[in-house]
mmCIF file of C-alpha atoms and ligand atoms in Angstrom:
data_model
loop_
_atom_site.group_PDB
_atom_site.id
_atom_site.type_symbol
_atom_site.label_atom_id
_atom_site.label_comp_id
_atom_site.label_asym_id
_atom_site.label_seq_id
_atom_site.Cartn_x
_atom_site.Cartn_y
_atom_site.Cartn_z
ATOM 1 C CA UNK O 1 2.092 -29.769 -9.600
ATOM 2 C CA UNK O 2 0.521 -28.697 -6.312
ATOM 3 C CA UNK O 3 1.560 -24.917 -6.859
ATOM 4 C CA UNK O 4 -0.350 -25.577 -10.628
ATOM 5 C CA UNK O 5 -3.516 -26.706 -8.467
ATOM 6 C CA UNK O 6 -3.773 -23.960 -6.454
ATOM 7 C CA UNK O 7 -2.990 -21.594 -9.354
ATOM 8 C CA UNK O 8 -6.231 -22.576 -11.081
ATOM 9 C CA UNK O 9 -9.012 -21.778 -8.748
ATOM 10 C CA UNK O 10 -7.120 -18.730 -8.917
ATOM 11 C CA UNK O 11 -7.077 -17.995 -12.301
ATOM 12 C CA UNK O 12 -10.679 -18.871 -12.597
ATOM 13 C CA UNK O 13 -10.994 -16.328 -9.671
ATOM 14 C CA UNK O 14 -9.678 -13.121 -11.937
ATOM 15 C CA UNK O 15 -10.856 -14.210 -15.169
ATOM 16 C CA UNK O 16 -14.273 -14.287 -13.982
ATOM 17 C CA UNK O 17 -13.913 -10.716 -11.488
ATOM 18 C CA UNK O 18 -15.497 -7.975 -13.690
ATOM 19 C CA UNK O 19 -12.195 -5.925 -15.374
ATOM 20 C CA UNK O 20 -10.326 -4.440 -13.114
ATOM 21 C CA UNK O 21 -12.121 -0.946 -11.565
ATOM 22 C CA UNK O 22 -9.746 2.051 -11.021
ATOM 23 C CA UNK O 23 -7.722 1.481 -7.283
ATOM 24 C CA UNK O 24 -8.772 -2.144 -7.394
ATOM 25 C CA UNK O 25 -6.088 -3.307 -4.948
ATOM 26 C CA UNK O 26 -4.880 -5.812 -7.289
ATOM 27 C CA UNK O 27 -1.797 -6.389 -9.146
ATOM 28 C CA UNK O 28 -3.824 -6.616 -12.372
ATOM 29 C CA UNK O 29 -4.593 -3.205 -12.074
ATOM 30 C CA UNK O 30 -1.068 -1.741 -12.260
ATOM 31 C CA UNK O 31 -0.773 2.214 -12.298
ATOM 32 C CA UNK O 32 3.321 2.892 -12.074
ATOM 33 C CA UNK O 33 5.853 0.982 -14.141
ATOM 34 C CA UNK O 34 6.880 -0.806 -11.271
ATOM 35 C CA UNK O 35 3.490 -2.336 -11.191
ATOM 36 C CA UNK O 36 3.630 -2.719 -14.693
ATOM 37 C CA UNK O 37 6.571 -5.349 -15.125
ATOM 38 C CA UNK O 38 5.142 -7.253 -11.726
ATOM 39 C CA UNK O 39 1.783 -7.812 -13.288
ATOM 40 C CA UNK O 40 3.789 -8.781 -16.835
ATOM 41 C CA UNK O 41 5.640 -11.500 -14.382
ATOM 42 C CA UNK O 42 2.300 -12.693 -13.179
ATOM 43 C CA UNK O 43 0.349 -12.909 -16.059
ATOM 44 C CA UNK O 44 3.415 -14.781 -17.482
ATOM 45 C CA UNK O 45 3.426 -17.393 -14.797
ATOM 46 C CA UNK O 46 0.154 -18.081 -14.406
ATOM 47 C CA UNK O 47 -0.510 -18.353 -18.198
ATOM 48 C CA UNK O 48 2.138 -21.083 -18.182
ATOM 49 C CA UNK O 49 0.457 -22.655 -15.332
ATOM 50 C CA UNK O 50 -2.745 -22.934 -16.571
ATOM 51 C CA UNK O 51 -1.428 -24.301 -20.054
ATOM 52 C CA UNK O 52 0.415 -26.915 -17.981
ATOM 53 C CA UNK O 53 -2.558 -27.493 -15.887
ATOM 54 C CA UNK O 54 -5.179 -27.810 -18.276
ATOM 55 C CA UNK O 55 -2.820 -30.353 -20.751
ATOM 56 C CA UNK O 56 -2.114 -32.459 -16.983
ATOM 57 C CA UNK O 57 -5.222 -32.557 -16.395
ATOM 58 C CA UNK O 58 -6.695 -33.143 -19.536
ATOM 59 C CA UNK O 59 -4.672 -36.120 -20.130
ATOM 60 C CA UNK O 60 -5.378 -37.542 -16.661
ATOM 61 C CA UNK O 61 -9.476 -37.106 -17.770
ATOM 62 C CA UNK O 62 -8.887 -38.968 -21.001
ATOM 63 C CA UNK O 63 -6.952 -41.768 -19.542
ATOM 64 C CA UNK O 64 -9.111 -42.673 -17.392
ATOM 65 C CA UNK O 65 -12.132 -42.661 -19.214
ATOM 66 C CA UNK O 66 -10.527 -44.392 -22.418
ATOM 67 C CA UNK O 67 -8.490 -46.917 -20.451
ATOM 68 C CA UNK O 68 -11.464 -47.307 -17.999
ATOM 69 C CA UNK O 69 -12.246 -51.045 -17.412
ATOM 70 C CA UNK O 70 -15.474 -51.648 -18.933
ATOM 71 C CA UNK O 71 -18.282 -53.415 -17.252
ATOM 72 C CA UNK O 72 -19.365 -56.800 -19.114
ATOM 73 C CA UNK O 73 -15.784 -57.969 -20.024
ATOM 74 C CA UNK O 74 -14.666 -60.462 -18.356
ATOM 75 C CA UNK O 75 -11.308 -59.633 -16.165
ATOM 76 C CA UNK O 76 -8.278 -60.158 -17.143
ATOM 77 C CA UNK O 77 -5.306 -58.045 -16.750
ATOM 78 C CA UNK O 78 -3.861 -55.902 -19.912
ATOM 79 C CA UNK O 79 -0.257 -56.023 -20.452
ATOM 80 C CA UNK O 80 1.904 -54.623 -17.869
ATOM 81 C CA UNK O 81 4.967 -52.064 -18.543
ATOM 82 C CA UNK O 82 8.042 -51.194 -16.253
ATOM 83 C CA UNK O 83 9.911 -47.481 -17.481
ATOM 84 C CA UNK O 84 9.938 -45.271 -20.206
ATOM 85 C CA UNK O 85 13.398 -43.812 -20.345
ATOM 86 C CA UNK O 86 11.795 -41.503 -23.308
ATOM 87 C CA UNK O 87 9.331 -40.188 -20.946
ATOM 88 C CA UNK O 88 10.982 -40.034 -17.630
ATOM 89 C CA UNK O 89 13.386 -38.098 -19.000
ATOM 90 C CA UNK O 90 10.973 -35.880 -20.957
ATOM 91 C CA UNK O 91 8.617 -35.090 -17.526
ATOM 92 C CA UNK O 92 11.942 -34.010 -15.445
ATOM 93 C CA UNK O 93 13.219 -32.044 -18.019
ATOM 94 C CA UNK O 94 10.047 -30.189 -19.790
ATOM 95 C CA UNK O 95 9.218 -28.946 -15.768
ATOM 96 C CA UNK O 96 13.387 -28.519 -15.215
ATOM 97 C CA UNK O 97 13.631 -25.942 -17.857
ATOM 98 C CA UNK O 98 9.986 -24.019 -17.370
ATOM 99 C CA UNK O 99 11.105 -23.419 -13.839
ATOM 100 C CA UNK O 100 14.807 -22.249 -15.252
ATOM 101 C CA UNK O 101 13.136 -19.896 -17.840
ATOM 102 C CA UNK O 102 10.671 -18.445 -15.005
ATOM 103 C CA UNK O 103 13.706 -17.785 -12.283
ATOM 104 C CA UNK O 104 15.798 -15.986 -15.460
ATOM 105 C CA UNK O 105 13.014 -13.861 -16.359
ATOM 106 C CA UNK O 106 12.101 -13.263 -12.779
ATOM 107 C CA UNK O 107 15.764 -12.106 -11.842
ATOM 108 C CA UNK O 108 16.157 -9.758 -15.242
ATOM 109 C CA UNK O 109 13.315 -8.200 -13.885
ATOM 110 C CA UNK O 110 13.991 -7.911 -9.846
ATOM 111 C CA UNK O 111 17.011 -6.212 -11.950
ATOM 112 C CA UNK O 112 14.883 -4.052 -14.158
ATOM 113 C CA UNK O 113 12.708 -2.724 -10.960
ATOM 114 C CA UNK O 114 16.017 -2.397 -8.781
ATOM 115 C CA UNK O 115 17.261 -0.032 -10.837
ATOM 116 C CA UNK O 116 17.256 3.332 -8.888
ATOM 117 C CA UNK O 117 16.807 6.390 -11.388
ATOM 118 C CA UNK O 118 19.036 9.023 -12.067
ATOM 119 C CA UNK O 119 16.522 11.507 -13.292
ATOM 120 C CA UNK O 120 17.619 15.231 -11.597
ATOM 121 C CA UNK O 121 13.890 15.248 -11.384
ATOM 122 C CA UNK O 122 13.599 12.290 -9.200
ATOM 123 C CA UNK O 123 11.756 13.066 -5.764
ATOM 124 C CA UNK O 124 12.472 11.270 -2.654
ATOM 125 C CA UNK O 125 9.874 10.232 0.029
ATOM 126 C CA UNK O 126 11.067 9.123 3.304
ATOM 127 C CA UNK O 127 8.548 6.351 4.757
ATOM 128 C CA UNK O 128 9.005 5.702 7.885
ATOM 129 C CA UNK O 129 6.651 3.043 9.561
ATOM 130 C CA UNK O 130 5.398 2.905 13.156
ATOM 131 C CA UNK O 131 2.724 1.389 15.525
ATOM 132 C CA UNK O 132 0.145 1.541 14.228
ATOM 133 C CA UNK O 133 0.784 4.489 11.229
ATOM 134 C CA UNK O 134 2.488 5.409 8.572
ATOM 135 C CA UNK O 135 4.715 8.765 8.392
ATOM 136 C CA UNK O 136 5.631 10.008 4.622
ATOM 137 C CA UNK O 137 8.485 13.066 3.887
ATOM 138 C CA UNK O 138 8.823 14.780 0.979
ATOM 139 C CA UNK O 139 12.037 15.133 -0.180
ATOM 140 C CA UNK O 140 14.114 18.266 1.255
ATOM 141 C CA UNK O 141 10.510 20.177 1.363
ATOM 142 C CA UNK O 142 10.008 19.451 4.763
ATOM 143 C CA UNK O 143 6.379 18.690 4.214
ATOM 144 C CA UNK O 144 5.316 15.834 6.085
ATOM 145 C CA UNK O 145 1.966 13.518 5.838
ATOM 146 C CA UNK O 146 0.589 10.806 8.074
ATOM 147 C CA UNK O 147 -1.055 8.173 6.537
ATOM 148 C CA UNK O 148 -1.824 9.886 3.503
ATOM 149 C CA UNK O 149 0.404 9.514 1.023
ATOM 150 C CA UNK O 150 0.566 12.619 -2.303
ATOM 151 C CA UNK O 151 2.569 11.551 -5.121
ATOM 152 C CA UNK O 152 3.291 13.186 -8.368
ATOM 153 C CA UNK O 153 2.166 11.019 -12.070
ATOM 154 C CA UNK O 154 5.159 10.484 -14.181
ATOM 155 C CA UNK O 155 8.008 11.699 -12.353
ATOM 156 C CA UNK O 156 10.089 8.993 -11.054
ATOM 157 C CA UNK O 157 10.088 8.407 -6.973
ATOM 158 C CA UNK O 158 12.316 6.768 -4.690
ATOM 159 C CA UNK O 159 11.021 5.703 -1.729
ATOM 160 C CA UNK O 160 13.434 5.421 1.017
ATOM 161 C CA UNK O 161 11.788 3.097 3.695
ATOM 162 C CA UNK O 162 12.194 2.224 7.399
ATOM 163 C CA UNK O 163 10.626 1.825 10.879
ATOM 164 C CA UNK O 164 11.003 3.334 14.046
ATOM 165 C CA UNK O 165 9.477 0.086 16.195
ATOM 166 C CA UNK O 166 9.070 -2.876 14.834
ATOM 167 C CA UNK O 167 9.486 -4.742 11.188
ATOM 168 C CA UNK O 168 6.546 -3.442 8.957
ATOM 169 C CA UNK O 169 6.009 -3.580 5.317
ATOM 170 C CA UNK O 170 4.594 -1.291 2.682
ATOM 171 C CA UNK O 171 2.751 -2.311 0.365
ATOM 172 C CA UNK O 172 0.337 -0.136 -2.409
ATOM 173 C CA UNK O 173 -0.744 -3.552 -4.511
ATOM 174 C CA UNK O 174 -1.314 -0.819 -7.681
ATOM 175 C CA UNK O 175 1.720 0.931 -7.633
ATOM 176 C CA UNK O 176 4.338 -1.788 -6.298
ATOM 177 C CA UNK O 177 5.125 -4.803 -4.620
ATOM 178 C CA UNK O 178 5.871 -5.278 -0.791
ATOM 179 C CA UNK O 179 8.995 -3.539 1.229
ATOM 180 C CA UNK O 180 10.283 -4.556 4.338
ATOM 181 C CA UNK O 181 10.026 -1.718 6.429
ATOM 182 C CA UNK O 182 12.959 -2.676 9.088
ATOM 183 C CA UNK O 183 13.650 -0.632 11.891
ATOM 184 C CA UNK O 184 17.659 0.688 11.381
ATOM 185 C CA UNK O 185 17.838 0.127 7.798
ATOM 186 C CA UNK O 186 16.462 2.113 4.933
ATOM 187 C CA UNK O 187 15.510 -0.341 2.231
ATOM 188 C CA UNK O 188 14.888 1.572 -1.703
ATOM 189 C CA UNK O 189 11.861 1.100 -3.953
ATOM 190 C CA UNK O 190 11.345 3.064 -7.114
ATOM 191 C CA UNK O 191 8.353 3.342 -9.690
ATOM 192 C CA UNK O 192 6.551 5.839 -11.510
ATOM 193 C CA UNK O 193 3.100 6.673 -11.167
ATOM 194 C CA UNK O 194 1.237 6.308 -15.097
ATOM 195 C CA UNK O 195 -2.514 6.998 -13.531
ATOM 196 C CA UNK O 196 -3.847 9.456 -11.906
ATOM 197 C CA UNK O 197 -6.229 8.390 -9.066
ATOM 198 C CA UNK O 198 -6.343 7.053 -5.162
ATOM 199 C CA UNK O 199 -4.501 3.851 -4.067
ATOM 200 C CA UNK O 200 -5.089 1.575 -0.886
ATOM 201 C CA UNK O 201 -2.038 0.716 0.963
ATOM 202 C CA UNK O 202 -1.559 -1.014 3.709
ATOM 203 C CA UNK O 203 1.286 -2.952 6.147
ATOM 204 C CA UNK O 204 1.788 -6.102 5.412
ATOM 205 C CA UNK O 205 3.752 -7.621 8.347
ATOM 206 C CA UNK O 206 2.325 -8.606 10.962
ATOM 207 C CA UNK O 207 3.526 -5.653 13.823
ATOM 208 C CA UNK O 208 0.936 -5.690 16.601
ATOM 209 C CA UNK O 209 -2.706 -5.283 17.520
ATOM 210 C CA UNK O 210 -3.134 -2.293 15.301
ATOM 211 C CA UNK O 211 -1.582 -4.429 12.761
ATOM 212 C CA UNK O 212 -4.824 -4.177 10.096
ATOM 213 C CA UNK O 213 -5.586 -0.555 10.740
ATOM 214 C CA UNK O 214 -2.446 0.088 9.541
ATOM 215 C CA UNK O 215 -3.412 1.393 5.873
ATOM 216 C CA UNK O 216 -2.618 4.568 3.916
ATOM 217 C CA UNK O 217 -4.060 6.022 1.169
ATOM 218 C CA UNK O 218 -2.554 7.143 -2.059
ATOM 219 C CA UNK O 219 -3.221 10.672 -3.965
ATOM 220 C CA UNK O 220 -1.835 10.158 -7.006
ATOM 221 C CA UNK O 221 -1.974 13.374 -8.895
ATOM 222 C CA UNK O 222 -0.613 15.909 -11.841
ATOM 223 C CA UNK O 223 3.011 17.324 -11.059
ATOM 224 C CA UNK O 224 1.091 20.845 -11.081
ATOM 225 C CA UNK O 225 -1.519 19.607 -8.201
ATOM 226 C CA UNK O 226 1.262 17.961 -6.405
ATOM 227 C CA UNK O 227 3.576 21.158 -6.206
ATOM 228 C CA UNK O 228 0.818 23.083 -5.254
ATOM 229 C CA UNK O 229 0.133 20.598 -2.208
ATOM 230 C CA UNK O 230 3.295 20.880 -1.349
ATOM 231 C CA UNK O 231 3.278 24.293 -0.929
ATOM 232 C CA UNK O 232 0.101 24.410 0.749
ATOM 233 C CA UNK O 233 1.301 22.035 3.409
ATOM 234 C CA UNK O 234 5.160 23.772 3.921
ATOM 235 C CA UNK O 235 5.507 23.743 7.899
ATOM 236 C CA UNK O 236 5.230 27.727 7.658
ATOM 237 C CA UNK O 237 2.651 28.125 5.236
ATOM 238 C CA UNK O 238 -0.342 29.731 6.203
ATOM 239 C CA UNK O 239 -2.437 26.999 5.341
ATOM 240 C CA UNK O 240 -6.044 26.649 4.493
ATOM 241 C CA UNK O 241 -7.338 29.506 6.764
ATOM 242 C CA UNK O 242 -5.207 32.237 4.992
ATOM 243 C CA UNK O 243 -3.439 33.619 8.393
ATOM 244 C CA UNK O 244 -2.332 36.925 6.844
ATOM 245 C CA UNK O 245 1.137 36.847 5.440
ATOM 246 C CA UNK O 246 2.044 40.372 6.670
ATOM 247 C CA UNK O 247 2.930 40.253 10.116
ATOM 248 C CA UNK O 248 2.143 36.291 11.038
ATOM 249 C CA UNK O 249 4.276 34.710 13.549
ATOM 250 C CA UNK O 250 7.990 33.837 12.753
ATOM 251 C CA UNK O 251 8.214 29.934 13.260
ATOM 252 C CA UNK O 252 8.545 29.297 16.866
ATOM 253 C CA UNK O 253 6.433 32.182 17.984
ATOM 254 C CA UNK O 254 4.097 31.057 20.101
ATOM 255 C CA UNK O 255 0.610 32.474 19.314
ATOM 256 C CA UNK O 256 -1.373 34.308 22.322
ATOM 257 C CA UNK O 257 -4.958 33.361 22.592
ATOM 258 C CA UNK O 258 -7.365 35.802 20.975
ATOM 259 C CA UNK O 259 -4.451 37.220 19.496
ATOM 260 C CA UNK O 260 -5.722 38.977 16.356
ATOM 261 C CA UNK O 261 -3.764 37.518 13.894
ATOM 262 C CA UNK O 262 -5.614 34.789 13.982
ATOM 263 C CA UNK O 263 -8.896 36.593 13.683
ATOM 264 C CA UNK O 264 -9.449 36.410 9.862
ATOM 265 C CA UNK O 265 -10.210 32.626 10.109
ATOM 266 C CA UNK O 266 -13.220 33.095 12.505
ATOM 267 C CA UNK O 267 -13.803 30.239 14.462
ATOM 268 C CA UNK O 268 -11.175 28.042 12.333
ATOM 269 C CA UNK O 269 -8.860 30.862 13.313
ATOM 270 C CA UNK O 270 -9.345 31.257 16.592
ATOM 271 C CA UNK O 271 -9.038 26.946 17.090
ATOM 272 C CA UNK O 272 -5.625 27.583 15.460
ATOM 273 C CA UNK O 273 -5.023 29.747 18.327
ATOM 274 C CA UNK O 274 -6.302 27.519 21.170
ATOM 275 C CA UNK O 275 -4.313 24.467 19.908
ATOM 276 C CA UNK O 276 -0.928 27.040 20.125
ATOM 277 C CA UNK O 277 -2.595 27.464 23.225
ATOM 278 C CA UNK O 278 -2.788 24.297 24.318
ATOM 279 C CA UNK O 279 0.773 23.102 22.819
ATOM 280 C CA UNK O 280 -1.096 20.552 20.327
ATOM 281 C CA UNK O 281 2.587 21.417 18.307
ATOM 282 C CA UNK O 282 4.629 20.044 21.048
ATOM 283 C CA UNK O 283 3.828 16.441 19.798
ATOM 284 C CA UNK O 284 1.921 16.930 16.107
ATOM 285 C CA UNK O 285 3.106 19.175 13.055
ATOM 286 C CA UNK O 286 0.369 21.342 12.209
ATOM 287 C CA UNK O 287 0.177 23.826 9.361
ATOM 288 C CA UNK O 288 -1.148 27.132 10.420
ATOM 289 C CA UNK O 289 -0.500 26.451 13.870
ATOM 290 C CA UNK O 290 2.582 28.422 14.940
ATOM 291 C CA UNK O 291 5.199 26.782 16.148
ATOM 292 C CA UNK O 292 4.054 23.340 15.539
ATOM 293 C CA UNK O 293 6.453 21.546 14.485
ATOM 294 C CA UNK O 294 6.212 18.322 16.934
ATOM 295 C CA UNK O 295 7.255 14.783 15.450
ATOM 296 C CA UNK O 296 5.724 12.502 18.161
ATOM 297 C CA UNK O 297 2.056 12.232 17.517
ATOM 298 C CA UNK O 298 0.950 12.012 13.902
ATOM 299 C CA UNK O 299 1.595 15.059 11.386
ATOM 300 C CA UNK O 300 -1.710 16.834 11.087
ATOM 301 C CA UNK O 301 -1.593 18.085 7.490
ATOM 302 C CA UNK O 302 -4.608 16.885 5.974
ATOM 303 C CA UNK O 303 -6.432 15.281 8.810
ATOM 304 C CA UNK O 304 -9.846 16.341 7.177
ATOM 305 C CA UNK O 305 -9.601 14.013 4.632
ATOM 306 C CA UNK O 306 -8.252 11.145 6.529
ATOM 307 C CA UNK O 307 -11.084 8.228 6.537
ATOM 308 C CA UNK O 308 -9.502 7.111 9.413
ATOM 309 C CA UNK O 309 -7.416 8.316 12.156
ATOM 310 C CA UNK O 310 -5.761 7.389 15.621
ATOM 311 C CA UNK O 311 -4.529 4.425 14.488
ATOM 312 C CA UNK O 312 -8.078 3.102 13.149
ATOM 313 C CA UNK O 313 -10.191 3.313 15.915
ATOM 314 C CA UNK O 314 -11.840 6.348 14.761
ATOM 315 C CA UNK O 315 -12.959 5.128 11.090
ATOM 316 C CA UNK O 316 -15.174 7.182 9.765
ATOM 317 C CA UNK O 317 -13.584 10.497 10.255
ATOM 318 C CA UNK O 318 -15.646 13.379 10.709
ATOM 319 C CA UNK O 319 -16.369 16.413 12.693
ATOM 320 C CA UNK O 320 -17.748 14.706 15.422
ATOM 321 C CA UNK O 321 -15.849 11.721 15.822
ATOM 322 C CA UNK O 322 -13.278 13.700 15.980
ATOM 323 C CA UNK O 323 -14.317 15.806 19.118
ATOM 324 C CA UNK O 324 -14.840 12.863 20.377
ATOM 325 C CA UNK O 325 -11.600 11.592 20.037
ATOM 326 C CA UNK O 326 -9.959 14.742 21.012
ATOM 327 C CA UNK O 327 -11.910 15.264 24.295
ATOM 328 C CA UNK O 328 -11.533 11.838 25.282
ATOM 329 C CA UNK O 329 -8.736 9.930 23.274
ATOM 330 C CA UNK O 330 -8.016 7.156 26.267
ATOM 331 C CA UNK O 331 -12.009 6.605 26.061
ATOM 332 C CA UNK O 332 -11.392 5.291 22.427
ATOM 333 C CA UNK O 333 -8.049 4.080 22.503
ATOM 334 C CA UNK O 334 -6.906 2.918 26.191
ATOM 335 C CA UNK O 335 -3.253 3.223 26.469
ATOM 336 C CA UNK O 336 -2.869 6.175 23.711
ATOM 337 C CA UNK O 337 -0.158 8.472 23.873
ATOM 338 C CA UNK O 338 -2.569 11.176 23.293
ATOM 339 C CA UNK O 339 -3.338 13.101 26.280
ATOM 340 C CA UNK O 340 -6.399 14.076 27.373
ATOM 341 C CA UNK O 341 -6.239 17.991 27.628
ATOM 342 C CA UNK O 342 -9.645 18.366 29.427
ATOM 343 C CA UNK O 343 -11.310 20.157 26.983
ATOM 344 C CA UNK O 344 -14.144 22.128 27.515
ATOM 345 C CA UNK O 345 -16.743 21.208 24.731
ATOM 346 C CA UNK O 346 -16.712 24.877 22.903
ATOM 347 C CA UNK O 347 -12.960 24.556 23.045
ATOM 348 C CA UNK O 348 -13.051 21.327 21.253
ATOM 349 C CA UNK O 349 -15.535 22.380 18.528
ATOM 350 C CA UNK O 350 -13.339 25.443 18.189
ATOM 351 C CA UNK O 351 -10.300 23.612 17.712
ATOM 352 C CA UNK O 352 -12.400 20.650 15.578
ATOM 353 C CA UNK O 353 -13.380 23.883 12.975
ATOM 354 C CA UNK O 354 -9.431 24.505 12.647
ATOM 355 C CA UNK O 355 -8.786 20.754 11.929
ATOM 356 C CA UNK O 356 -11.353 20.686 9.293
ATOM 357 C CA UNK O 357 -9.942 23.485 7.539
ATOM 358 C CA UNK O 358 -6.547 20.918 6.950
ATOM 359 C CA UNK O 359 -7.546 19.357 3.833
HETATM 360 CU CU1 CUA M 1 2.694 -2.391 10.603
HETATM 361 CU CU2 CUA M 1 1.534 -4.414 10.270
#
């Protein structure tokens, strides 16, 4: 009865929220399978629990107003009754079996969305939570992404998920329910992406200060755009900037400053250079940055068009906030584990021209 009362204000809550708008991070607005079946399960319950509400309800209204005492009658007490085996039996049963029915159908379907596909064309994404980020891995491609998340529509995904620190969970309310992500243990969710479009995600475990900066965002997009990411973002692709293909560094290579391979990219170019230079790929992974291949810091593919980076603090990403944060990360997160390199302020706009370039 209590979980039926606090299912109504509910109810009346999404009935009366304008239809669902595209990446409305709600389970009402499912775009995989996955999310599909879990918003089938929760339309399905709280139907029933409004039906069982309102007819409660209802007959508690018209009780009391047709068996109300009325005013100028004198008192006297109406007849008095002791058990109804009829009903008794009736009120623990009708509940009994509506909460029977509702665990069956809920475990066929934990079943249903458990079931890890076979498909040859399946892809799997490593997930791998952290304070205060998330790090994504695309099957044997060795692409990485931090805290952006590109997925393909209608092929089917596993996600394998875990944590290097603490427990996290991740959670994309259009595309799936919530994972643990435990640190030591790979846990498996599957789906399939139906829409096209972007997706909020976000941890939801509790895992620290930097706890509810902790959100990703989803690029769901056509398996021809996704491959085409992918190879844009391969650790030795040349990346935005077009380094020339003839001639460009083997992985590894360490790129000398001014060197003229990285002249074509003018002054993105040359900040490719500098943050060789600097040994920016000691820590992050950065595409078009030779020898970057670093696992510690976040993976930079794609920082332009972050909304938020360094764990939230900076979050409205842009060219300037992030010189800011580059020349001065400790000013805007005290206690980062990005250094401050000294940076001259050319150097920095140099090397913030580069980053922009990483789309
Ligand atoms: Cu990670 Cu909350």
């Amino acid at each position: 009865m209590r979980r039926v009362l606090l299912a109504a204000p509910l109810a009346v809550a999404f009935f009366a929220s304008p239809s669902p708008a595209a990446a409305q991070p709600w389970v009402v607005a499912p775009a995989s399978d996955g999310a599909e079946t879990i918003s089938q399960l929760f339309w399905f319950t709280l139907v029933l629990a409004t039906i069982v509400f309102v007819l409660i309800e209802g007959l508690l209204i018209y009780s009391s107003l047709r068996f109300r005492r009325r005013a100028p009658l004198p008192f006297h007490e109406p007849p008095q009754m002791h058990g109804n085996t009829r009903l008794e039996v009736m009120w623990a049963t009708v509940p009994a079996l509506i909460l029977v029915g509702l665990f069956g159908i809920t475990v066929s379907r934990m079943g249903d969305l458990s079931q890890l596909p076979t498909d040859p064309s399946t892809l799997h994404i490593g997930v791998t939570g952290r304070q205060f980020q998330w790090d994504f891995a695309y099957g044997t491609s060795g692409v990485k992404s931090t805290n952006d998340l590109h997925i393909p529509v209608g092929t089917p995904l596993i996600f394998d998920v875990t944590s290097i620190d603490v427990i996290h969970s991740f959670w994309v309310p259009d595309l799936y329910g919530k994972i643990d992500a435990n640190p030591g243990r790979i846990n498996h969710i599957t789906f399939k992406a139906t829409q096209p479009g972007t997706y909020r995600g976000v941890c939801a475990e509790l895992c620290g200060p930097g706890h509810a900066g902790m959100q990703f965002r989803v690029e769901a997009v056509s398996l021809t755009d996704f491959q085409q990411w992918l190879e844009q973002q391969q650790p030795g692709a040349s990346a935005a900037l077009a380094a020339p293909p003839v001639g460009a560094p083997a992985p590894g290579a360490v790129a000398k400053p001014g060197a003229p391979a990285a002249a074509p990219g003018g002054n993105a170019g040359a900040g490719a250079a500098l943050m060789a230079q600097k040994g920016c790929g000691g820590c992050h992974t950065v595409p078009g940055v030779p020898g970057a291949t670093g696992s510690v810091g976040p993976n930079l593919a794609g920082v332009a068009s972050r909304t938020r980076i360094a764990g939230g603090v900076v979050a409205n990403n842009g060219p300037d906030d992030l010189k800011k944060w580059i020349m001065n990360p400790s000013a805007l997160k005290p206690g980062t584990a990005m250094p401050t390199l000294g940076l001259s302020d050319d150097e920095a706009t140099t090397i913030v021209a580069f980053l922009e370039t990483l789309k």
